[in-house]
Coordinates of C-alpha atoms in Angstrom, one line a residue:
X169 CA 23.4 -29.1 -6.8
X170 CA 24.5 -27.8 -3.5
X171 CA 26.7 -25.0 -4.9
X172 CA 23.0 -23.6 -6.8
X173 CA 21.7 -24.3 -3.3
X174 CA 24.5 -22.0 -1.3
X175 CA 23.5 -19.5 -4.7
X176 CA 20.7 -19.3 -4.1
X177 CA 20.2 -18.8 -0.1
X178 CA 22.9 -15.7 -0.9
X179 CA 20.5 -14.2 -3.0
X180 CA 17.9 -14.2 -0.4
X181 CA 19.7 -13.6 2.0
X182 CA 20.8 -10.3 0.4
X183 CA 17.2 -9.7 0.1
X184 CA 16.8 -10.3 4.2
X185 CA 19.2 -7.9 4.7
X186 CA 18.5 -4.7 2.6
X187 CA 15.0 -5.1 3.3
X188 CA 15.8 -4.8 7.3
X189 CA 17.9 -2.1 7.3
X190 CA 15.6 -0.5 4.4
X191 CA 12.7 -0.1 7.3
X192 CA 14.9 1.0 9.9
X193 CA 15.9 4.2 7.5
X194 CA 13.0 5.0 6.5
X195 CA 13.1 5.4 10.8
X196 CA 15.9 7.6 10.3
X197 CA 14.2 11.2 9.6
X198 CA 11.7 10.8 13.0
X199 CA 12.7 12.3 16.0
X200 CA 12.2 9.4 19.7
X201 CA 9.1 10.8 19.4
X202 CA 7.4 10.6 16.5
X203 CA 7.7 6.3 17.2
X204 CA 4.9 5.9 18.6
X205 CA 2.1 8.3 18.1
X206 CA -1.2 6.7 17.0
X207 CA -3.6 9.3 16.4
X208 CA -6.1 7.4 14.3
X209 CA -7.1 3.9 15.0
X210 CA -5.7 2.6 11.3
X211 CA -2.5 4.4 11.8
X212 CA 0.3 1.9 13.8
X213 CA 3.1 3.9 15.5
X214 CA 6.6 3.6 14.5
X215 CA 8.2 1.0 16.5
X216 CA 5.3 -1.4 16.2
X217 CA 5.7 -1.7 13.4
X218 CA 9.2 -2.1 13.5
X219 CA 8.0 -4.9 16.7
X220 CA 5.7 -6.6 14.7
X221 CA 7.6 -7.7 11.6
X222 CA 10.3 -8.8 13.7
X223 CA 7.3 -10.9 15.3
X224 CA 6.3 -12.3 12.1
X225 CA 9.7 -14.4 11.1
X226 CA 10.1 -15.1 15.1
X227 CA 6.3 -17.0 14.6
X228 CA 6.2 -18.0 10.6
X229 CA 9.8 -19.0 10.9
X230 CA 11.8 -19.1 14.0
X231 CA 8.9 -21.9 16.2
X232 CA 7.6 -23.2 13.1
X233 CA 11.3 -24.2 11.1
X234 CA 14.0 -24.2 13.7
X235 CA 14.8 -26.0 17.2
X236 CA 14.6 -22.9 18.6
X237 CA 11.0 -23.1 19.7
X238 CA 11.5 -20.6 22.6
X239 CA 10.4 -16.9 22.6
X240 CA 12.9 -13.4 23.0
X241 CA 9.6 -12.0 24.8
X242 CA 6.7 -14.1 26.0
X243 CA 5.0 -10.6 25.7
X244 CA 5.2 -9.7 22.3
X245 CA 3.0 -12.1 21.9
X246 CA 0.4 -10.5 23.3
X247 CA 2.0 -7.1 21.9
X248 CA 2.4 -6.9 18.0
X249 CA 0.1 -9.7 16.9
X250 CA -2.2 -8.3 14.5
X251 CA -4.1 -9.7 13.4
X252 CA -3.9 -13.4 13.6
X253 CA -6.6 -15.2 15.9
X254 CA -5.0 -18.6 15.2
X255 CA -1.2 -17.7 16.8
X256 CA -3.4 -16.1 20.0
X257 CA -4.7 -13.2 21.5
X258 CA -3.2 -10.0 20.5
X259 CA -3.7 -6.5 21.7
X260 CA -6.5 -4.5 20.0
X261 CA -5.1 -2.3 17.3
X262 CA -6.8 1.6 18.2
X263 CA -4.6 0.9 21.7
X264 CA -1.2 0.6 19.7
X265 CA -0.3 4.1 20.6
X266 CA -1.6 3.5 24.6
X267 CA 2.6 2.3 24.7
X268 CA 5.2 3.3 26.0
X269 CA 7.1 1.0 27.2
X270 CA 8.6 -1.7 25.4
X271 CA 10.9 1.4 24.4
X272 CA 12.4 1.9 20.7
X273 CA 15.4 1.2 21.9
X274 CA 14.6 -2.6 23.3
X275 CA 12.6 -3.0 19.8
X276 CA 15.5 -2.6 18.2
X277 CA 17.8 -5.1 20.4
X278 CA 14.6 -7.6 19.4
X279 CA 15.0 -7.2 15.4
X280 CA 19.0 -7.8 16.0
X281 CA 18.2 -11.0 17.1
X282 CA 15.4 -12.2 14.7
X283 CA 18.2 -10.2 12.1
X284 CA 20.8 -12.5 13.5
X285 CA 18.5 -15.7 14.1
X286 CA 16.8 -15.3 10.1
X287 CA 20.8 -15.0 8.9
X288 CA 21.3 -18.9 11.0
X289 CA 18.3 -19.6 9.3
X290 CA 18.7 -18.3 6.2
X291 CA 22.1 -20.2 5.5
X292 CA 21.8 -23.8 7.3
X293 CA 18.8 -23.8 4.7
X294 CA 19.1 -27.1 2.1
X295 CA 16.6 -26.7 -0.7
X296 CA 13.1 -26.8 0.3
X297 CA 9.9 -24.6 -1.7
X298 CA 8.6 -24.2 0.9
X299 CA 10.5 -22.6 3.4
X300 CA 12.2 -20.6 0.8
X301 CA 8.8 -19.7 -0.1
X302 CA 7.9 -18.6 3.7
X303 CA 11.2 -16.3 3.8
X304 CA 10.0 -14.7 0.6
X305 CA 6.7 -13.8 2.2
X306 CA 8.4 -12.4 5.1
X307 CA 10.5 -9.4 3.5
X308 CA 7.2 -8.6 1.7
X309 CA 4.9 -8.1 4.1
X310 CA 8.1 -6.4 5.8
X311 CA 8.2 -4.1 2.4
X312 CA 4.4 -4.1 2.3
X313 CA 5.0 -2.6 5.9
X314 CA 7.2 0.2 5.4
X315 CA 4.5 1.3 2.5
X316 CA 2.6 2.1 5.7
X317 CA 5.4 3.4 7.8
X318 CA 5.2 6.3 4.9
X319 CA 1.8 6.2 5.1
X320 CA 1.3 6.0 8.8
X321 CA 3.9 9.1 9.1
X322 CA 2.6 11.3 6.6
X323 CA -0.6 11.5 8.7
X324 CA 1.1 11.1 12.3
X325 CA 3.7 14.3 11.1
X326 CA -0.1 15.9 8.6
X327 CA -1.8 16.4 11.6
X328 CA 0.7 18.5 13.7
X329 CA -0.4 22.1 13.0
X330 CA 3.8 23.3 12.3
X331 CA 3.4 20.7 9.4
X332 CA 7.0 19.1 10.0
X333 CA 9.1 18.7 7.2
X334 CA 10.1 14.1 7.4
X335 CA 12.2 15.1 4.0
X336 CA 14.3 18.9 4.1
X337 CA 15.4 18.5 0.5
X338 CA 13.2 20.4 -1.8
X339 CA 10.2 18.8 -4.3
X340 CA 9.8 19.6 -7.1
X341 CA 6.7 20.8 -9.1
X342 CA 5.4 18.7 -11.8
X343 CA 7.8 17.9 -14.5
X344 CA 4.4 17.9 -17.2
X345 CA 0.8 19.0 -17.5
X346 CA -1.6 16.7 -17.6
X347 CA -1.4 14.7 -21.6
X348 CA -5.4 13.1 -21.9
X349 CA -4.7 10.3 -23.5
X350 CA -7.4 7.0 -23.4
X351 CA -6.3 3.3 -24.2
X352 CA -9.0 1.0 -26.5
X353 CA -9.0 -2.3 -25.8
X354 CA -11.3 -4.7 -27.8
X355 CA -14.0 -6.8 -26.3
X356 CA -12.6 -10.8 -25.6
X357 CA -11.6 -13.6 -23.4
X358 CA -8.5 -11.7 -21.2
X359 CA -5.5 -13.6 -18.9
X360 CA -6.0 -12.6 -15.7
X361 CA -4.2 -13.2 -13.1
X362 CA -0.3 -14.6 -11.6
X363 CA 1.1 -17.5 -12.8
X364 CA 4.6 -19.7 -12.9
X365 CA 7.8 -19.4 -10.6
X366 CA 8.0 -16.0 -9.3
X367 CA 6.8 -14.6 -6.1
X368 CA 3.3 -13.8 -5.6
X369 CA 0.6 -13.3 -2.7
X370 CA -1.9 -17.0 -3.2
X371 CA -5.0 -14.3 -3.4
X372 CA -3.3 -13.2 -7.6
X373 CA -3.8 -16.7 -8.0
X374 CA -5.0 -18.9 -10.3
X375 CA -4.9 -17.4 -13.4
X376 CA -8.0 -17.6 -15.3
X377 CA -9.5 -16.4 -18.2
X378 CA -12.4 -13.4 -17.9
X379 CA -14.7 -12.0 -20.9
X380 CA -13.9 -8.3 -20.5
X381 CA -17.1 -6.1 -22.8
X382 CA -14.9 -3.6 -24.9
X383 CA -13.6 -0.4 -23.0
X384 CA -11.4 2.5 -23.0
X385 CA -9.5 3.6 -20.1
X386 CA -7.4 7.2 -19.2
X387 CA -3.3 6.8 -19.0
X388 CA -3.3 9.6 -17.4
X389 CA -4.7 10.6 -13.2
X390 CA -6.2 12.7 -12.6
X391 CA -4.8 15.7 -11.8
X392 CA -4.9 18.4 -9.3
X393 CA -6.7 20.9 -10.6
X394 CA -9.1 18.7 -12.5
X395 CA -10.4 17.8 -9.0
X396 CA -9.6 20.7 -8.0
X397 CA -12.8 21.9 -11.1
X398 CA -15.0 19.2 -8.7
X399 CA -15.1 21.5 -6.2
X400 CA -15.2 24.7 -7.1
X401 CA -18.0 22.6 -8.4
X402 CA -19.8 22.3 -5.3
X403 CA -19.6 18.6 -6.3
X404 CA -19.4 18.0 -2.4
X405 CA -22.7 19.2 -2.3
X406 CA -23.9 17.6 -4.5
X407 CA -25.9 14.3 -3.9
X408 CA -26.2 13.3 -6.8
X409 CA -23.3 12.2 -7.5
X410 CA -22.5 10.4 -5.0
X411 CA -23.3 7.1 -3.2
X412 CA -25.3 7.2 -0.4
X413 CA -23.1 5.7 1.5
X414 CA -19.9 8.1 0.4
X415 CA -23.1 11.2 1.0
X416 CA -23.0 9.9 4.7
X417 CA -19.2 9.5 4.6
X418 CA -18.7 12.8 4.0
X419 CA -21.7 15.0 5.2
X420 CA -21.0 13.3 8.7
X421 CA -17.0 13.8 9.2
X422 CA -17.9 16.9 7.3
X423 CA -15.0 16.2 4.5
X424 CA -15.7 18.8 1.4
X425 CA -11.8 18.4 -0.3
X426 CA -9.1 15.5 -0.1
X427 CA -7.1 14.0 2.4
X428 CA -4.1 16.3 3.2
X429 CA -6.0 20.1 1.7
X430 CA -5.9 23.5 3.0
X431 CA -7.7 26.3 1.7
X432 CA -5.9 29.5 3.7
X433 CA -6.3 32.8 2.7
X434 CA -8.3 31.4 -0.1
X435 CA -5.6 28.9 -0.9
X436 CA -4.6 26.1 -1.8
X437 CA -2.2 24.2 0.2
X438 CA -1.4 20.1 0.5
X439 CA 0.7 19.3 3.1
X440 CA 3.2 17.2 2.0
X441 CA 6.4 14.6 3.7
X442 CA 8.4 18.0 2.6
X443 CA 5.8 19.7 4.7
X444 CA 3.1 22.5 4.3
X445 CA 3.1 23.5 0.3
X446 CA 1.1 25.3 -1.9
X447 CA -0.9 23.0 -4.5
X448 CA -0.1 21.5 -7.4
X449 CA -2.0 22.0 -9.8
X450 CA -0.6 19.5 -12.3
X451 CA 0.3 17.3 -10.3
X452 CA -2.0 14.5 -9.6
X453 CA -4.5 13.8 -7.2
X454 CA -3.7 12.2 -4.0
X455 CA -5.9 10.6 -1.0
X456 CA -8.6 10.2 -1.9
X457 CA -11.3 7.8 -0.9
X458 CA -13.0 5.0 -2.8
X459 CA -16.1 7.3 -2.3
X460 CA -14.2 10.4 -3.6
X461 CA -13.4 8.5 -7.0
X462 CA -16.6 7.3 -7.5
X463 CA -18.5 11.3 -7.0
X464 CA -15.4 12.4 -8.9
X465 CA -15.8 10.1 -11.7
X466 CA -19.2 10.0 -12.2
X467 CA -19.5 14.4 -12.6
X468 CA -16.7 14.0 -15.4
X469 CA -19.0 11.5 -17.2
X470 CA -17.4 8.3 -17.1
X471 CA -16.5 6.0 -14.8
X472 CA -13.5 3.4 -12.2
X473 CA -12.6 1.0 -13.8
X474 CA -12.6 -2.8 -13.3
X475 CA -9.0 -4.4 -11.5
X476 CA -9.3 -6.7 -14.8
X477 CA -9.3 -3.9 -17.1
X478 CA -6.9 -2.4 -15.5
X479 CA -4.7 -5.0 -15.2
X480 CA -4.6 -5.3 -18.4
X481 CA -4.1 -1.9 -19.1
X482 CA -0.9 -2.6 -16.9
X483 CA 0.2 -5.7 -18.3
X484 CA 0.3 -3.5 -22.1
X485 CA 1.6 0.7 -20.5
X486 CA 3.5 -1.0 -17.1
X487 CA 6.3 1.6 -17.2
X488 CA 9.6 -0.1 -17.9
X489 CA 12.5 2.7 -15.8
X490 CA 10.5 1.5 -12.6
X491 CA 13.6 3.6 -10.7
X492 CA 12.3 6.9 -12.2
X493 CA 11.2 9.3 -9.1
X494 CA 11.8 7.1 -6.6
X495 CA 14.1 9.3 -4.2
X496 CA 11.0 12.0 -4.9
X497 CA 8.0 10.8 -2.0
X498 CA 4.7 13.0 -3.7
X499 CA 3.8 11.9 -6.7
X500 CA 4.5 15.0 -9.6
X501 CA 3.8 13.1 -12.9
X502 CA -0.1 12.5 -13.8
X503 CA 1.5 11.0 -16.6
X504 CA 3.1 7.9 -15.3
X505 CA 1.4 4.2 -15.2
X506 CA 2.8 3.5 -11.9
X507 CA 5.1 3.6 -9.7
X508 CA 2.8 6.7 -9.2
X509 CA -0.4 6.4 -7.4
X510 CA -2.9 3.1 -6.7
X511 CA -5.8 4.2 -8.7
X512 CA -10.0 2.5 -6.8
X513 CA -10.9 0.9 -9.4
X514 CA -15.2 -1.3 -9.0
X515 CA -14.5 -4.3 -8.5
X516 CA -14.6 -5.6 -5.4
X517 CA -11.9 -7.7 -3.4
X518 CA -13.2 -11.3 -3.9
X519 CA -11.0 -14.6 -4.3
X520 CA -10.5 -16.1 -8.0
X521 CA -12.2 -18.4 -9.0
X522 CA -10.9 -21.8 -8.4
X523 CA -8.7 -19.9 -4.8
X524 CA -6.6 -21.6 -2.7
X525 CA -5.6 -20.1 0.1
X526 CA -2.5 -20.4 2.5
X527 CA -2.6 -22.5 5.3
X528 CA -1.8 -22.7 9.1
X529 CA -1.2 -19.5 10.7
X530 CA -1.3 -17.3 6.8
X531 CA -4.8 -18.9 6.4
X532 CA -5.2 -15.1 7.9
X533 CA -2.7 -13.3 5.9
X534 CA -5.6 -12.3 2.9
X535 CA -8.5 -14.5 2.5
X536 CA -10.9 -12.8 5.5
X537 CA -10.4 -9.3 4.3
X538 CA -12.4 -10.1 0.7
X539 CA -15.3 -9.0 2.0
X540 CA -17.2 -5.0 2.2
X541 CA -13.5 -4.0 1.2
X542 CA -12.0 -2.6 -2.7
X543 CA -9.9 -3.9 -4.8
X544 CA -7.2 -0.6 -5.7
X545 CA -4.2 -1.0 -9.2
X546 CA -1.0 0.0 -9.8
X547 CA 1.8 1.1 -7.1
X548 CA 2.6 4.2 -5.4
X549 CA 5.8 6.5 -5.0
X550 CA 6.1 4.9 -1.9
X551 CA 5.5 1.0 -2.5
X552 CA 8.5 -1.1 -2.8
X553 CA 9.7 -2.4 -6.4
X554 CA 8.6 -5.3 -6.1
X555 CA 4.9 -4.8 -5.1
X556 CA 4.7 -3.1 -8.7
X557 CA 3.3 -6.4 -11.4
X558 CA 0.2 -5.7 -12.9
X559 CA -1.0 -9.1 -10.6
X560 CA -0.9 -7.3 -7.7
X561 CA -4.1 -7.0 -5.4
X562 CA -3.7 -4.2 -2.7
X563 CA -7.6 -3.4 -1.7
X564 CA -7.9 -1.3 1.4
X565 CA -12.5 -0.1 2.4
X566 CA -14.2 2.5 1.0
X567 CA -13.9 5.5 2.8
X568 CA -10.5 5.7 3.8
X569 CA -7.5 7.2 2.2
X570 CA -4.6 8.0 4.4
X571 CA -2.4 5.8 1.4
X572 CA -1.4 7.4 -1.8
X573 CA -4.3 6.9 -3.8
X574 CA -5.1 8.4 -7.3
X575 CA -8.2 8.5 -9.9
X576 CA -7.5 6.8 -12.7
X577 CA -11.0 7.0 -15.8
X578 CA -12.9 4.6 -17.4
X579 CA -15.2 4.0 -20.5
X580 CA -16.9 1.9 -22.0
X581 CA -16.5 1.4 -25.3
X582 CA -20.2 1.4 -27.4

């Protein structure tokens, strides 16, 4: 029994160390000046992510489950609590970029302290499911912030008119032209949601039955070329395709193309983590809001899939090779099912039947966001591999589009 516990602890320890190192690795390409920038209220400075993920371990594990009840720095409780009201006051999200201190160097020291204490805790832990789950939750939480780091870094660099590069290597062109293929599913009762001992969030459970009408879903993502046709046909100027709030949103914000698209001398370009590139027509359209995805699906004579339809599709056609293109930070394959882009569903983010949320401070992790947001399924090129599962539920507000989001179409089967 002791040997089994030690083996499990060693596996968990390796996961923890690998995840902590990966966050720093993502930031290696940044200049010091990049760490504190916040160009939009949805964006967090990279150094904030590095500190917040450490605060999470301290607040949820070290202060609750160990004898060490002393905070590393009392000020960090205010500065790096994201939105957990039960943990006390927190600095406002839209003002994170106003703070030049603590310095990046001080935050790295904070991370080293947390690393040391968590490693000590894992090594001394006995067989305890709840403790193991909290460590895993901390790891998966940091992995979520690693994806957010890529999203935020891209926005920080993309707003700069000199279009600086995050990656110095070259970006390959799309390998394949889009293959139009529809997958059909019969009417019936399907099981939705997570079940089993592998890690999942509370919002993925419980597994439950859902009656689904027959449908078909497109195996490929909508390409840049297809979306460009929507623009050329004045799709952004015709209210009949848009939800009322979407129409208000594009007009109020003067939006006429996806985020990061730029028309220069009558040619279309796209900002990527590799800098500004001429638009790759065969690549999937990316950084699309729900409003835009909805309008495009209307224009194309289709609709967006539901969350349940998307999960059924993924369960049957999820890509086995998760490692493909893992070093490429831009989606270049419209025919890849996951590990590519998130796609919008038409489903509102809400609790499953008989849902049981986390307790204590973690009750605020998912449940309180179940209002005014839509579910995205799949997983993006920058999404950690552990999060590419068919039950995973991502969610964003309908106007947001700085995440790596695309479009997959669906239709009813008569």
